[in-house]
Coordinates of C-alpha atoms and ligand atoms in Angstrom, one line a residue:
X221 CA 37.7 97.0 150.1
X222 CA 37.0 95.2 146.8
X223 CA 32.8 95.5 146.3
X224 CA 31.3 93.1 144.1
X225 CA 29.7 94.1 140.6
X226 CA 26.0 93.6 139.6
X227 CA 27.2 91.3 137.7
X228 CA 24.3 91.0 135.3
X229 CA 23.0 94.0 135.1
X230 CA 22.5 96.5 132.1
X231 CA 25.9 98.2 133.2
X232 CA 28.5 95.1 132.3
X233 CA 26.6 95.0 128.8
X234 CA 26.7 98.5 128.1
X235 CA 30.8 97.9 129.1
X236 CA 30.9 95.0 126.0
X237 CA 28.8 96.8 123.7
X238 CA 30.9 100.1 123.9
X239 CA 34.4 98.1 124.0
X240 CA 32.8 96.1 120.7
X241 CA 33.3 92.9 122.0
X242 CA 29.8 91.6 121.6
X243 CA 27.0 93.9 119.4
X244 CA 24.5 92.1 119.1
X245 CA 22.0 89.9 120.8
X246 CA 23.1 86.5 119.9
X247 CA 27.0 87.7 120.8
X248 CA 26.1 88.8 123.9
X249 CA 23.9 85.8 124.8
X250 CA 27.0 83.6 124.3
X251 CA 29.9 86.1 125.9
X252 CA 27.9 86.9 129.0
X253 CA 26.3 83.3 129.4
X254 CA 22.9 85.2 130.3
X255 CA 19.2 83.8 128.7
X256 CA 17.8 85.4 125.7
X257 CA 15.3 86.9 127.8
X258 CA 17.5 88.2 130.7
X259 CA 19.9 90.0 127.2
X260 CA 16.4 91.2 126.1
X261 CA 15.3 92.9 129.1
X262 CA 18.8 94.6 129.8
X263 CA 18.8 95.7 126.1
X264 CA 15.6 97.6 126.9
X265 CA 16.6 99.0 130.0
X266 CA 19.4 100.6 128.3
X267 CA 17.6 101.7 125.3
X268 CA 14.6 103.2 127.6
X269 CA 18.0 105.3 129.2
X270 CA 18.8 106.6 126.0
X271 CA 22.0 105.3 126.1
X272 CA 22.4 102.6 123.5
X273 CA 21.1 103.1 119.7
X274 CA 20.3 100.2 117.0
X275 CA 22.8 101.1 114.1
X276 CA 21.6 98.6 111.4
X277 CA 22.0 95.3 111.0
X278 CA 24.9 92.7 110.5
X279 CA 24.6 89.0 108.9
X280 CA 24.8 86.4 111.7
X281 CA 26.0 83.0 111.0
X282 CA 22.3 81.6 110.4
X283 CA 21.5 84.1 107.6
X284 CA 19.3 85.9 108.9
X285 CA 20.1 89.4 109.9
X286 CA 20.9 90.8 113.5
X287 CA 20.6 93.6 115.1
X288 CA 23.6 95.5 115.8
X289 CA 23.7 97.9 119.0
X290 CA 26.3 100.5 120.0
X291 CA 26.5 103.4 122.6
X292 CA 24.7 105.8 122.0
X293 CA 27.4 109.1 121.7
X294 CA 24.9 111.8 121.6
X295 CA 23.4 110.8 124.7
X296 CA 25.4 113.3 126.6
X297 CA 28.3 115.5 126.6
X298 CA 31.9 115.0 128.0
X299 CA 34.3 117.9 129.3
X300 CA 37.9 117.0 129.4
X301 CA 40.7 118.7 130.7
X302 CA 44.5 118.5 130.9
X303 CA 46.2 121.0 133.4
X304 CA 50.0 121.0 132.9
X305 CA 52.9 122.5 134.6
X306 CA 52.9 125.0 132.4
X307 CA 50.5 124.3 129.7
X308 CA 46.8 123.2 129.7
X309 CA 44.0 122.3 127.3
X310 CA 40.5 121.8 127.7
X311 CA 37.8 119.8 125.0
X312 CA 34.5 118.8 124.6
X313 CA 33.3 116.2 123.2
X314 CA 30.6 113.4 122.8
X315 CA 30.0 110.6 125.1
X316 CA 32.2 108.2 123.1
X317 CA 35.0 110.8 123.6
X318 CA 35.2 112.0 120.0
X319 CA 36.5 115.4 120.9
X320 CA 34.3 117.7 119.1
X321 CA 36.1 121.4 119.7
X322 CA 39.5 122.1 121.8
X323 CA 41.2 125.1 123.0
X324 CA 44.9 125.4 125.1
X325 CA 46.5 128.1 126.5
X326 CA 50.0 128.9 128.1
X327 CA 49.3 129.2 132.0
X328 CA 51.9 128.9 135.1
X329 CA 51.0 126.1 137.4
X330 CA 52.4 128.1 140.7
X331 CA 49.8 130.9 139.7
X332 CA 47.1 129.1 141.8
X333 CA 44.5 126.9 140.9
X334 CA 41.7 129.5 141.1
X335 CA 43.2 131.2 138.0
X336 CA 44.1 127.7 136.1
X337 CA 40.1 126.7 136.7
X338 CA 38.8 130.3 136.4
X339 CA 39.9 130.1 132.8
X340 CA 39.1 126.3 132.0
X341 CA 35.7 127.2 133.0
X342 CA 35.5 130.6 130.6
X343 CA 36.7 128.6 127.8
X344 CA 34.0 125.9 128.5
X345 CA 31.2 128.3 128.5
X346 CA 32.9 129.7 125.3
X347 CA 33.3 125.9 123.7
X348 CA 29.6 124.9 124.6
X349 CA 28.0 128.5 122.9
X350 CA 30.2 127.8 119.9
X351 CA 28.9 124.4 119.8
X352 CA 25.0 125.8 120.4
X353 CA 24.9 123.2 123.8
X354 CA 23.6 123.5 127.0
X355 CA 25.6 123.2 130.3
X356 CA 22.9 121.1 131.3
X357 CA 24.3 118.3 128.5
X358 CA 27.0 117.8 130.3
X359 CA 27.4 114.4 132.0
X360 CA 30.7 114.2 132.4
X361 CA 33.6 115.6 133.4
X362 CA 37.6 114.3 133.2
X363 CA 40.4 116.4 134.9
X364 CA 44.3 115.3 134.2
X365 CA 47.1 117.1 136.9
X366 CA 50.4 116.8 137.1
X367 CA 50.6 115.1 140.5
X368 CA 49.7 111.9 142.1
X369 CA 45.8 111.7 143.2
X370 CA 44.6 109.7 145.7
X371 CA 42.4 107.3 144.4
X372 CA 40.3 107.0 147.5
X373 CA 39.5 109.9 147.9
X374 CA 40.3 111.7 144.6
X375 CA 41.7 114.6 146.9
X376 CA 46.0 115.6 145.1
X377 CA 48.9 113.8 147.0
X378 CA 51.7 116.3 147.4
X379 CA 52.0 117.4 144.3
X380 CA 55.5 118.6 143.6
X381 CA 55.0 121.4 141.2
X382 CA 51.6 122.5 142.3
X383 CA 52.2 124.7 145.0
X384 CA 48.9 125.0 147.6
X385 CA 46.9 122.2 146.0
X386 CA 48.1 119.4 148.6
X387 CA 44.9 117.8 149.8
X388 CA 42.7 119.8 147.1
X389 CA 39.6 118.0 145.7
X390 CA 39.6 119.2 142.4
X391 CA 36.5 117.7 141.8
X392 CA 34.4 120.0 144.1
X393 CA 35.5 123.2 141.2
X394 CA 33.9 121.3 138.9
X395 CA 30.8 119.9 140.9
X396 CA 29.6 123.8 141.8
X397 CA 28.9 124.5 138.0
X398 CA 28.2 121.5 136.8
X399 CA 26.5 119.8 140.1
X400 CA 24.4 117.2 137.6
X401 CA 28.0 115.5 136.2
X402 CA 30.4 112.7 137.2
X403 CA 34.0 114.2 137.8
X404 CA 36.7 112.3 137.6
X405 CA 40.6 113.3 138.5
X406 CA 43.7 111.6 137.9
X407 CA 47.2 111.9 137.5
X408 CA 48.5 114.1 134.4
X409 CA 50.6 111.1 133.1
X410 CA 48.2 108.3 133.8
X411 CA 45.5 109.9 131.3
X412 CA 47.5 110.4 128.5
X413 CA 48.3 106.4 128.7
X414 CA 44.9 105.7 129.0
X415 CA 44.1 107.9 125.7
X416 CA 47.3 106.6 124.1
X417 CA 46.1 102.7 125.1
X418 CA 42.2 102.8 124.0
X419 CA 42.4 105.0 120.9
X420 CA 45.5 103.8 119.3
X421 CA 46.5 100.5 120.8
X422 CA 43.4 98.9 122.0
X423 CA 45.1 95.4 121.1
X424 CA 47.3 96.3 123.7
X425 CA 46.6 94.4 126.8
X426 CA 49.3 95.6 128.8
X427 CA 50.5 99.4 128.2
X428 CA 53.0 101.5 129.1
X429 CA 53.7 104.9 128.7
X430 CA 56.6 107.7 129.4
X431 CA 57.2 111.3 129.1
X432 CA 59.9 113.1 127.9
X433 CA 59.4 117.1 129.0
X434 CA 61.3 119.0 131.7
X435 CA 60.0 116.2 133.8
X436 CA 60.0 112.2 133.4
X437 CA 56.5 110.7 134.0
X438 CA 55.2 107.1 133.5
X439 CA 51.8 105.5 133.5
X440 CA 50.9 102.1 133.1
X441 CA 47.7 100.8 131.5
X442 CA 46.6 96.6 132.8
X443 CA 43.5 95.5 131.2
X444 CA 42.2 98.7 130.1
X445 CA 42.7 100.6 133.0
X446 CA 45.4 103.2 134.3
X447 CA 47.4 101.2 137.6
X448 CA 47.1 103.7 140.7
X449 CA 48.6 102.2 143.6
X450 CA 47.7 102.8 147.2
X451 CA 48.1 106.4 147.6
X452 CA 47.8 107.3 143.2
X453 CA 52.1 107.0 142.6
X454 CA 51.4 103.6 140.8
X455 CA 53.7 103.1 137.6
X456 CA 55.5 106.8 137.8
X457 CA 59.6 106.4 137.6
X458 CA 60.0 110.3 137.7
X459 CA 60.8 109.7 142.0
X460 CA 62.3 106.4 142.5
X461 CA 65.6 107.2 143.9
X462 CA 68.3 106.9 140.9
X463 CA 71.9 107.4 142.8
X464 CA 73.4 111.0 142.9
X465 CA 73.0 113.6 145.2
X466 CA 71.5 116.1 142.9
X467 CA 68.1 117.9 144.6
X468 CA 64.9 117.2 142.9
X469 CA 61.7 119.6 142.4
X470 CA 59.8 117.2 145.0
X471 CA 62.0 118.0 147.5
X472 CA 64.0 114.6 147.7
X473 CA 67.8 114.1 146.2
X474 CA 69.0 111.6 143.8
X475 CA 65.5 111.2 141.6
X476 CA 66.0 109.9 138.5
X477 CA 64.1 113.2 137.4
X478 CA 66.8 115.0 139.4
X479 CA 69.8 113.6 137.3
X480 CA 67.8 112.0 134.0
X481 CA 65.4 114.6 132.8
X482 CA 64.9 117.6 130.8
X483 CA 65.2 119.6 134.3
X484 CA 68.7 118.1 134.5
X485 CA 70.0 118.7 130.8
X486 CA 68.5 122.4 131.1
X487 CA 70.2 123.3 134.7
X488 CA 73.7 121.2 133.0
X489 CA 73.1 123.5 129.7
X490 CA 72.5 126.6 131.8
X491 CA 76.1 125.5 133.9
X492 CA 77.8 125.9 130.7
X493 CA 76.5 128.9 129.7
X494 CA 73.5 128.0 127.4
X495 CA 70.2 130.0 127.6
X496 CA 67.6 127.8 128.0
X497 CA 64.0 127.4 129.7
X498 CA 61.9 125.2 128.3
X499 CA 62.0 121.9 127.0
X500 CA 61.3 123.1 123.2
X501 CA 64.6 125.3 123.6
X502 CA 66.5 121.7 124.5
X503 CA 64.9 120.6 121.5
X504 CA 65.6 123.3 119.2
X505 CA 69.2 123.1 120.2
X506 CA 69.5 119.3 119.4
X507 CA 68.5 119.9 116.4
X508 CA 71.2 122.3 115.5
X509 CA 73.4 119.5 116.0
X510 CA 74.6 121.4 119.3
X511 CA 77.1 119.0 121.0
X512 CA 76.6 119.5 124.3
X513 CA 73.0 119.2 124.3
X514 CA 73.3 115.9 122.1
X515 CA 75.9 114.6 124.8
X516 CA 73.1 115.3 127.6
X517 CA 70.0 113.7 125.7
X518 CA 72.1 110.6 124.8
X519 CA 72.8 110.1 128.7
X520 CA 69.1 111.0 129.9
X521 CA 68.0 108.4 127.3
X522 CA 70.7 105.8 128.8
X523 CA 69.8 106.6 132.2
X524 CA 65.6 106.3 131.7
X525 CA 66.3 103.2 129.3
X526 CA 67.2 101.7 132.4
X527 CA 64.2 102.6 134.5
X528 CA 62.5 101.6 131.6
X529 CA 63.8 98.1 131.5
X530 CA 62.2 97.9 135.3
X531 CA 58.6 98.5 134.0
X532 CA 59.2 96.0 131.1
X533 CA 60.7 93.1 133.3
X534 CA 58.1 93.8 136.4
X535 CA 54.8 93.8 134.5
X536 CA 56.0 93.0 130.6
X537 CA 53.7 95.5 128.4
X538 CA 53.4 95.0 124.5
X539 CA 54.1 98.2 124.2
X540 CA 55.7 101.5 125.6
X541 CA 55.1 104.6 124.2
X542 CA 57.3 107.4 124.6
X543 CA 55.8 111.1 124.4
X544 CA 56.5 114.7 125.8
X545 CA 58.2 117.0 123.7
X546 CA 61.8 115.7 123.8
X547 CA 60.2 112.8 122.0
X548 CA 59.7 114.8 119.0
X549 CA 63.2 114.5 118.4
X550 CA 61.8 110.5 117.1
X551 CA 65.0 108.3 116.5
X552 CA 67.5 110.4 118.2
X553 CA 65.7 109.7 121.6
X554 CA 63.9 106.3 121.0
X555 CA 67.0 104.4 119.4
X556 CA 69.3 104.9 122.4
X557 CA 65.7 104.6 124.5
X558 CA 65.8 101.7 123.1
X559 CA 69.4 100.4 123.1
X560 CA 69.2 101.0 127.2
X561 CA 66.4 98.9 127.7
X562 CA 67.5 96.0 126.0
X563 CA 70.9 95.9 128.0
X564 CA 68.6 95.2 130.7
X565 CA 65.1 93.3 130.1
X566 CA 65.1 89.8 130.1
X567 CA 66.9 88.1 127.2
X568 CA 63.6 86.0 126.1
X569 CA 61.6 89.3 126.1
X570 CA 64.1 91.3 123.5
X571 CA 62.3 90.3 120.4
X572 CA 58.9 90.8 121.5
X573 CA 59.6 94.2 123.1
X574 CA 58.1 97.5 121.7
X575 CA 59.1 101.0 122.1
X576 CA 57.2 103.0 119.7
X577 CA 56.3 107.4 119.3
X578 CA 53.3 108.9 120.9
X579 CA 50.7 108.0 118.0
X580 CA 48.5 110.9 119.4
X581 CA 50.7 113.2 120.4
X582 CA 49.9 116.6 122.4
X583 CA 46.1 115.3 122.1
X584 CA 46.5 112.3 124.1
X585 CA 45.4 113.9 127.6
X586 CA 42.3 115.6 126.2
X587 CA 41.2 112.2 125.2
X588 CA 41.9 109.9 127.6
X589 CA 40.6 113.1 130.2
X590 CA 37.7 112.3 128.2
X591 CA 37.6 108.6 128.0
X592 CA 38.5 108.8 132.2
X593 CA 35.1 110.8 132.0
X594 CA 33.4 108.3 130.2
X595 CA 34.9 105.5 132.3
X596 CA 32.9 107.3 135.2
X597 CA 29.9 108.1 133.6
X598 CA 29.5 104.7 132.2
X599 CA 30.6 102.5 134.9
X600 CA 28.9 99.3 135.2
X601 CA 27.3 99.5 138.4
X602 CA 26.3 103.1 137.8
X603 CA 24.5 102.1 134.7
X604 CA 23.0 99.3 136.0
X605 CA 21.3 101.2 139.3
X606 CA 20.2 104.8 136.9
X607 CA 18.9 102.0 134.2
X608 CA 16.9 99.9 136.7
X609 CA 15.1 102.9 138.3
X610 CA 14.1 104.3 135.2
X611 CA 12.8 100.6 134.0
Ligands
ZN105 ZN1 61.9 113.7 142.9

């Protein structure tokens, strides 16, 4: 059920002022179509909460000088986390999701949740003391896993690699030690897009994003947001059945993970003999020049080109962004990427199709973990109820 917005309350200004799309008084007048004394008394309801500062002043078109407001970043802090397969990082960082101190670690999904948490939470405590904050700062909280979450109910959706976390709310590990902030959980893939989208293509309407590890996962950003779906799959090619008969990690045959992926070059590598485990040992080998593992890459990026072309022709982004850590092979994955797709999109969308690198790289979960956290902490009708009570 679709519930309507307060549609002109503090909340949607604090959502222009942040984005930067109208700063000052006069700009939000005209953008939201409000009175000057309705934008007044919303202005002072948000800066009564703290949450929006006066940063100086810019010339308006009159001459005389405005007042410029913005959101007010040290009105709270933000956790962020990434949990991968077999990596994770954690970060803190201010409410406007500059990340202010990191830390990662190599840990094995399949070891249990308690354990991945267990440590995220050790390192928090660590990351706050270093930082001289309180616990009690923090407003927010943004988790990323690598499985589809249910948006309803924010509980994981059979998550392939994660075994024992079906049906786990996530959200309830972080609620018990920090019971005063908004959690937020999504989909491994889905918040490295939204990091990718808001910090280094904000022009970009329309977004896509796809991972190159052991896996193949795809997110897709439209109008700002990551796209969920009913049941959290939304936008991920990794399980659409591909053709083959080859069995998959999620249990099904034929994925195009199962016969396009890093998985597949590394069990095809491992047939001939190769010793090889992760998807930096693909890597390294490809960049010996070995044959074989060229041979495999080349068809993987044929193969996901394709799937690729589906996103573009379905919901045209401006962009897709290719990261993971076969990407950091750069031209010898994104030109034949590239050549794939354009066999198949649309002939009239060829020139205005780009496939470009990761801009942020390894750091793109912790910051979009982090902007999901602000998302929560700062959305609209949130602000606008906390704002009017304290008015
Ligand atoms: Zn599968």
């Amino acid at each position: 059920m679709v519930v309507p917005r307060i549609v002109t309350g503090s909340g949607v200004m604090l959502g222009m002022i942040r984005s930067g799309s109208a700063q000052t008084r006069t700009d939000l007048v005209t953008r939201l179509g409000w009175s000057r004394v309705t934008v007044s008394k919303r202005l002072d309801e948000l800066l009564d909460a703290n949450l929006i500062v006066t940063t100086g002043q810019r010339d308006s078109t009159g001459g005389r000088r405005a007042e410029v407001f913005e959101l007010n970043r040290n009105a709270g802090l933000l956790l962020s986390a990434d949990i991968g397969g077999s990596h994770s990082r954690v970060g803190v960082s201010d409410l406007s999701s500059n990340i202010l101190v990191e830390a990662e670690v190599d840990i094995d999904i399949a070891t249990g949740l308690d354990r991945v948490l267990t440590w995220a939470h050790e390192v928090y405590g660590h990351l706050l003391r270093t930082l001289e904050r309180k616990a009690s700062e923090v407003v927010g909280i943004g988790v990323g896993v690598p499985g589809p979450v249910d948006p309803g109910t924010g509980r994981l959706m059979n998550p392939p690699i994660m075994p024992g976390w079906d049906g786990v709310l996530v959200a309830d590990y972080f609620r018990e030690r920090y019971p005063d902030a908004v959690v937020a959980v999504d989909r491994d893939v889905n918040i490295m897009a939204l990091g990718e989208q808001r910090f280094a293509w904000p022009e970009v309407d329309t977004f896509a994003l796809v991972k190159l590890g052991l896996g193949v996962g795809s997110a897709l950003i439209l109008s700002g947001n990551a796209a969920h779906g009913e049941l959290g799959a939304a936008g991920d090619l990794g399980h659409i059945r591909h053709g083959g008969s080859e069995l998959c990690r999620c249990g099904s045959r034929g994925c195009l993970e199962a016969t396009a992926s890093g998985w597949a070059i590394r069990r095809e590598l491992k047939s001939l003999g190769y010793s090889v485990n992760t998807s930096r040992d693909i890597v390294a080998l490809a960049r010996e020049g070995n044959e074989d593992a060229l041979r495999l890459l080349a068809d993987m990026c044929t193969q996901v080109g394709h799937s690729i072309a589906d996103i573009v022709g379905l919901y045209n982004p401006g962009v897709v962004a290719i990261g993971g850590n076969l990407a950091t092979l750069g031209d010898l994955v994104l030109n034949p990427l590239k050549a794939a797709v354009m066999e198949r999109i649309p002939s009239y969308l060829i020139d205005r199709f780009v496939l470009a690198p990761s801009r942020l790289d390894r750091r793109a979960g912790t910051m979009g973990a982090s902007i999901l956290a602000q998302d929560a902490v700062l959305d609209p009708d949130r602000v606008s109820r906390i704002t009017r009570i304290l008015v």
